[in-house]
CSV table of C-alpha atoms in Angstrom, one decimal:
chain,number,residue,atom,x,y,z
A,8,UNK,CA,11.8,41.4,-4.2
A,9,UNK,CA,11.1,41.8,-0.5
A,10,UNK,CA,11.4,38.8,1.7
A,11,UNK,CA,9.6,40.2,4.7
A,12,UNK,CA,6.2,41.8,5.2
A,13,UNK,CA,5.3,43.8,8.2
A,14,UNK,CA,1.6,43.9,9.3
A,15,UNK,CA,0.5,45.3,12.7
A,16,UNK,CA,4.0,45.2,14.0
A,17,UNK,CA,4.8,41.6,13.2
A,18,UNK,CA,7.2,40.2,10.6
A,19,UNK,CA,6.8,37.0,8.8
A,20,UNK,CA,9.6,34.6,8.1
A,21,UNK,CA,11.3,34.8,4.6
A,22,UNK,CA,9.7,32.5,2.1
A,23,UNK,CA,11.9,29.5,1.2
A,24,UNK,CA,13.4,29.3,-2.2
A,25,UNK,CA,11.9,26.7,-4.6
A,26,UNK,CA,15.2,24.7,-4.9
A,27,UNK,CA,16.0,21.9,-2.5
A,28,UNK,CA,18.5,22.7,0.2
A,29,UNK,CA,20.8,20.0,1.3
A,30,UNK,CA,21.2,21.5,4.8
A,31,UNK,CA,17.5,21.8,5.4
A,32,UNK,CA,16.8,18.4,4.0
A,33,UNK,CA,19.5,16.7,6.2
A,34,UNK,CA,18.3,18.7,9.3
A,35,UNK,CA,14.7,17.4,8.7
A,36,UNK,CA,16.0,13.9,8.3
A,37,UNK,CA,18.1,14.1,11.5
A,38,UNK,CA,15.1,15.3,13.5
A,39,UNK,CA,12.9,12.5,12.2
A,40,UNK,CA,15.6,9.9,13.0
A,41,UNK,CA,16.0,11.4,16.6
A,42,UNK,CA,12.3,11.1,17.2
A,43,UNK,CA,12.2,7.5,15.9
A,44,UNK,CA,15.2,6.7,18.1
A,45,UNK,CA,12.9,7.5,21.1
A,46,UNK,CA,10.5,4.8,20.0
A,47,UNK,CA,12.4,1.4,20.1
A,48,UNK,CA,9.2,-0.6,19.3
A,49,UNK,CA,8.9,1.2,16.0
A,50,UNK,CA,12.5,0.6,15.2
A,51,UNK,CA,12.2,-3.1,16.2
A,52,UNK,CA,9.1,-3.5,13.9
A,53,UNK,CA,10.9,-1.9,11.0
A,54,UNK,CA,14.1,-3.9,11.3
A,55,UNK,CA,13.0,-7.2,12.7
A,56,UNK,CA,9.4,-8.0,11.4
A,57,UNK,CA,10.5,-8.7,7.7
A,58,UNK,CA,13.3,-10.9,9.0
A,59,UNK,CA,11.0,-12.8,11.4
A,60,UNK,CA,8.4,-13.3,8.6
A,61,UNK,CA,11.0,-14.7,6.2
A,62,UNK,CA,12.3,-17.0,8.9
A,63,UNK,CA,8.8,-18.3,9.6
A,64,UNK,CA,8.1,-18.7,5.9
A,65,UNK,CA,11.3,-20.7,5.4
A,66,UNK,CA,10.3,-23.3,8.0
A,67,UNK,CA,6.6,-23.3,7.1
A,68,UNK,CA,7.8,-24.8,3.8
A,69,UNK,CA,10.6,-26.8,5.4
A,70,UNK,CA,9.5,-29.9,3.5
A,71,UNK,CA,9.4,-28.1,0.2
A,72,UNK,CA,12.4,-25.8,-0.2
A,73,UNK,CA,11.6,-25.1,-3.8
A,74,UNK,CA,8.3,-23.4,-2.7
A,75,UNK,CA,10.3,-21.1,-0.5
A,76,UNK,CA,12.6,-20.3,-3.4
A,77,UNK,CA,9.7,-19.5,-5.6
A,78,UNK,CA,7.9,-17.1,-3.3
A,79,UNK,CA,10.6,-16.1,-0.9
A,80,UNK,CA,12.2,-13.6,-3.4
A,81,UNK,CA,8.9,-11.9,-4.0
A,82,UNK,CA,8.1,-11.6,-0.4
A,83,UNK,CA,11.5,-10.2,0.2
A,84,UNK,CA,10.3,-7.1,-1.7
A,85,UNK,CA,6.7,-7.1,-0.4
A,86,UNK,CA,7.5,-7.2,3.3
A,87,UNK,CA,9.6,-4.1,3.4
A,88,UNK,CA,7.0,-2.2,1.3
A,89,UNK,CA,4.2,-3.1,3.8
A,90,UNK,CA,6.2,-2.3,7.0
A,91,UNK,CA,7.5,1.0,5.6
A,92,UNK,CA,4.0,2.0,4.5
A,93,UNK,CA,2.6,1.3,8.0
A,94,UNK,CA,5.3,3.0,9.9
A,95,UNK,CA,5.6,6.0,7.6
A,96,UNK,CA,1.9,6.7,7.4
A,97,UNK,CA,1.5,6.6,11.2
A,98,UNK,CA,4.6,8.6,12.1
A,99,UNK,CA,3.8,11.3,9.5
A,100,UNK,CA,0.2,11.5,10.7
A,101,UNK,CA,1.4,12.0,14.3
A,102,UNK,CA,3.4,15.0,13.1
A,103,UNK,CA,0.4,16.4,11.2
A,104,UNK,CA,-2.1,16.0,14.1
A,105,UNK,CA,0.4,17.2,16.8
A,106,UNK,CA,1.0,20.5,14.9
A,107,UNK,CA,4.6,19.8,14.1
A,108,UNK,CA,4.1,20.1,10.4
A,109,UNK,CA,2.0,23.2,10.9
A,110,UNK,CA,4.9,24.9,12.7
A,111,UNK,CA,7.5,23.6,10.2
A,112,UNK,CA,5.5,25.0,7.3
A,113,UNK,CA,5.4,28.4,9.0
A,114,UNK,CA,9.3,28.4,8.9
A,115,UNK,CA,11.5,29.2,5.9
A,116,UNK,CA,11.4,25.5,4.9
A,117,UNK,CA,10.2,24.4,1.5
A,118,UNK,CA,7.8,21.5,1.0
A,119,UNK,CA,10.5,19.8,-1.1
A,120,UNK,CA,12.9,20.0,1.8
A,121,UNK,CA,10.3,18.5,4.1
A,122,UNK,CA,9.3,15.6,1.9
A,123,UNK,CA,12.9,14.9,0.9
A,124,UNK,CA,13.9,14.9,4.6
A,125,UNK,CA,11.3,12.4,5.5
A,126,UNK,CA,12.2,10.2,2.6
A,127,UNK,CA,15.9,10.4,3.5
A,128,UNK,CA,15.2,9.5,7.1
A,129,UNK,CA,12.9,6.5,6.4
A,130,UNK,CA,15.1,5.6,3.4
A,131,UNK,CA,18.0,5.2,5.8
A,132,UNK,CA,16.0,2.8,7.8
A,133,UNK,CA,14.8,1.1,4.6
A,134,UNK,CA,18.5,0.4,3.6
A,135,UNK,CA,19.1,-1.3,7.0
A,136,UNK,CA,15.9,-3.2,6.8
A,137,UNK,CA,16.4,-4.4,3.2
A,138,UNK,CA,20.0,-5.4,3.8
A,139,UNK,CA,19.2,-7.5,6.9
A,140,UNK,CA,16.3,-9.2,5.2
A,141,UNK,CA,18.2,-10.0,2.0
A,142,UNK,CA,21.2,-11.2,3.9
A,143,UNK,CA,19.1,-13.5,6.1
A,144,UNK,CA,17.2,-14.9,3.2
A,145,UNK,CA,20.2,-15.6,0.9
A,146,UNK,CA,23.0,-16.4,3.3
A,147,UNK,CA,21.2,-18.0,6.3
A,148,UNK,CA,17.9,-19.3,5.1
A,149,UNK,CA,19.4,-20.6,1.8
A,150,UNK,CA,17.2,-18.8,-0.7
A,151,UNK,CA,18.4,-20.1,-4.1
A,152,UNK,CA,18.7,-17.3,-6.5
A,153,UNK,CA,20.3,-17.5,-10.0
A,154,UNK,CA,21.2,-13.9,-10.2
A,155,UNK,CA,23.1,-11.5,-7.9
A,156,UNK,CA,21.9,-11.1,-4.4
A,157,UNK,CA,22.8,-7.4,-4.8
A,158,UNK,CA,20.0,-7.1,-7.4
A,159,UNK,CA,17.6,-8.6,-4.9
A,160,UNK,CA,18.7,-5.9,-2.4
A,161,UNK,CA,18.2,-3.2,-4.9
A,162,UNK,CA,14.6,-4.2,-5.6
A,163,UNK,CA,13.9,-4.7,-1.9
A,164,UNK,CA,15.3,-1.2,-1.2
A,165,UNK,CA,13.2,0.4,-3.9
A,166,UNK,CA,10.1,-1.4,-2.6
A,167,UNK,CA,10.8,-0.1,0.9
A,168,UNK,CA,11.1,3.4,-0.6
A,169,UNK,CA,7.9,3.0,-2.5
A,170,UNK,CA,6.2,2.0,0.8
A,171,UNK,CA,7.7,5.1,2.4
A,172,UNK,CA,6.3,7.3,-0.4
A,173,UNK,CA,2.8,5.7,-0.2
A,174,UNK,CA,2.8,6.2,3.6
A,175,UNK,CA,3.7,9.9,3.3
A,176,UNK,CA,1.0,10.3,0.7
A,177,UNK,CA,-1.9,8.6,2.4
A,178,UNK,CA,-1.2,10.2,5.8
A,179,UNK,CA,-2.7,13.4,4.4
A,180,UNK,CA,-6.1,11.7,4.1
A,181,UNK,CA,-6.3,10.2,7.6
A,182,UNK,CA,-7.5,12.0,10.8
A,183,UNK,CA,-6.2,9.4,13.2
A,184,UNK,CA,-3.7,6.6,13.4
A,185,UNK,CA,-6.5,4.0,13.2
A,186,UNK,CA,-7.6,5.6,9.9
A,187,UNK,CA,-4.1,5.5,8.6
A,188,UNK,CA,-4.0,1.7,9.3
A,189,UNK,CA,-7.4,1.4,7.5
A,190,UNK,CA,-5.7,2.6,4.3
A,191,UNK,CA,-3.7,-0.6,4.1
A,192,UNK,CA,-6.6,-2.7,2.8
A,193,UNK,CA,-7.3,-0.1,0.2
A,194,UNK,CA,-3.8,0.6,-0.9
A,195,UNK,CA,-1.8,-2.6,-0.2
A,196,UNK,CA,-4.1,-5.6,-0.3
A,197,UNK,CA,-5.3,-5.2,-3.9
A,198,UNK,CA,-1.7,-4.9,-5.1
A,199,UNK,CA,-0.8,-8.0,-3.0
A,200,UNK,CA,-3.6,-10.0,-4.6
A,201,UNK,CA,-2.9,-8.9,-8.2
A,202,UNK,CA,0.9,-8.7,-8.2
A,203,UNK,CA,1.4,-12.3,-9.4
A,204,UNK,CA,2.5,-13.7,-6.0
A,205,UNK,CA,-0.3,-16.3,-5.9
A,206,UNK,CA,-0.9,-16.9,-9.5
A,207,UNK,CA,0.8,-15.7,-12.7
A,208,UNK,CA,-0.8,-12.4,-13.9
A,209,UNK,CA,-1.2,-13.8,-17.4
A,210,UNK,CA,-3.7,-16.4,-16.1
A,211,UNK,CA,-5.9,-13.8,-14.4
A,212,UNK,CA,-9.1,-12.5,-15.9
A,213,UNK,CA,-8.2,-9.9,-18.6
A,214,UNK,CA,-9.7,-7.0,-16.6
A,215,UNK,CA,-7.7,-7.9,-13.5
A,216,UNK,CA,-4.5,-8.4,-15.5
A,217,UNK,CA,-5.0,-5.0,-17.0
A,218,UNK,CA,-5.3,-3.5,-13.5
A,219,UNK,CA,-2.3,-5.4,-12.3
A,220,UNK,CA,-0.3,-3.8,-15.2
A,221,UNK,CA,-0.6,-0.4,-13.6
A,222,UNK,CA,0.2,-1.4,-10.0
A,223,UNK,CA,3.8,-0.9,-8.9
A,224,UNK,CA,4.0,-4.0,-6.7
A,225,UNK,CA,3.5,-6.1,-9.9
A,226,UNK,CA,6.8,-4.8,-11.2
A,227,UNK,CA,8.5,-5.3,-7.9
A,228,UNK,CA,7.5,-9.0,-7.9
A,229,UNK,CA,8.5,-9.3,-11.6
A,230,UNK,CA,11.9,-7.8,-10.8
A,231,UNK,CA,12.5,-10.3,-8.0
A,232,UNK,CA,11.5,-13.1,-10.3
A,233,UNK,CA,14.0,-11.9,-13.0
A,234,UNK,CA,16.8,-12.2,-10.4
A,235,UNK,CA,15.5,-15.6,-9.4
A,236,UNK,CA,15.7,-17.0,-12.9
A,237,UNK,CA,18.5,-15.2,-14.7
A,238,UNK,CA,22.2,-14.9,-14.0
A,239,UNK,CA,22.6,-11.5,-15.7
A,240,UNK,CA,20.6,-8.3,-15.5
A,241,UNK,CA,17.9,-8.5,-18.2
A,242,UNK,CA,16.1,-5.7,-20.0
A,243,UNK,CA,12.9,-6.7,-18.2
A,244,UNK,CA,14.6,-6.3,-14.9
A,245,UNK,CA,15.8,-2.8,-15.8
A,246,UNK,CA,12.3,-1.9,-16.9
A,247,UNK,CA,10.8,-3.2,-13.7
A,248,UNK,CA,13.3,-1.3,-11.5
A,249,UNK,CA,12.7,1.9,-13.4
A,250,UNK,CA,8.9,1.6,-13.0
A,251,UNK,CA,9.2,1.0,-9.3
A,252,UNK,CA,11.6,3.9,-8.8
A,253,UNK,CA,9.5,6.1,-11.0
A,254,UNK,CA,6.3,5.3,-9.0
A,255,UNK,CA,8.1,6.1,-5.8
A,256,UNK,CA,9.2,9.5,-7.1
A,257,UNK,CA,5.8,10.2,-8.5
A,258,UNK,CA,4.1,9.4,-5.2
A,259,UNK,CA,6.7,11.5,-3.3
A,260,UNK,CA,5.7,14.4,-5.5
A,261,UNK,CA,2.1,13.9,-4.7
A,262,UNK,CA,3.0,13.7,-1.0
A,263,UNK,CA,4.7,17.1,-1.3
A,264,UNK,CA,1.5,18.5,-2.8
A,265,UNK,CA,-0.5,17.4,0.2
A,266,UNK,CA,1.8,19.3,2.7
A,267,UNK,CA,-0.2,22.3,3.5
A,268,UNK,CA,-1.1,24.4,6.6
A,269,UNK,CA,-4.4,23.4,8.1
A,270,UNK,CA,-5.1,26.8,9.6
A,271,UNK,CA,-5.0,30.3,8.1
């Protein structure tokens, strides 16, 4: 099968294979990380904002430490999801509107390589962010958890990766950075209200409880609460982690489907 086609004296680049390439994926991730390295404000927002919010929350409830214990673990997963969603959607939109993705898609680079590269780059930042926030909450702010802090870190990391996947996906439907931010009330706020953070999901109206059952943030909060209450890894915790991870992979697949050239 020919890999090149000559038309009016020009030769197109060979089409990429369908399989993921480790070298192309890591090259894409390295490029994204280099670009982010030139924007220290974005890095600061990614790394520091969840920690600052947890710090403020701890001393808002200074007179009621149990309240911080009850909601701190849940927010430990929610904050990384929100910040990664915002940063990823805006950063990816910049590449779409600047024509970077247009040029990349004209190269022998598969959609899977692109989306995996972005996920790897932002996932690296998510690991740092989640580790710092978890360490701060557990070992400095005194978050009292019955289970292993490493399980808290696992859920926080998966939540951050889910936020990355959602950001990659919604960036395809925004024409400007302002529109990307506008997706937050539509994508994040309903999950925040229905995830069980403010009231148990079982006490909601049956229609709202049914909706909450299909939202990934609900299982992120449930997973955090399992670690908060149980010393060992429970079957419910495993279910929650698998659902969050599965949703992240599903949304990454949908994000890959939205990567297309905008011009002929």
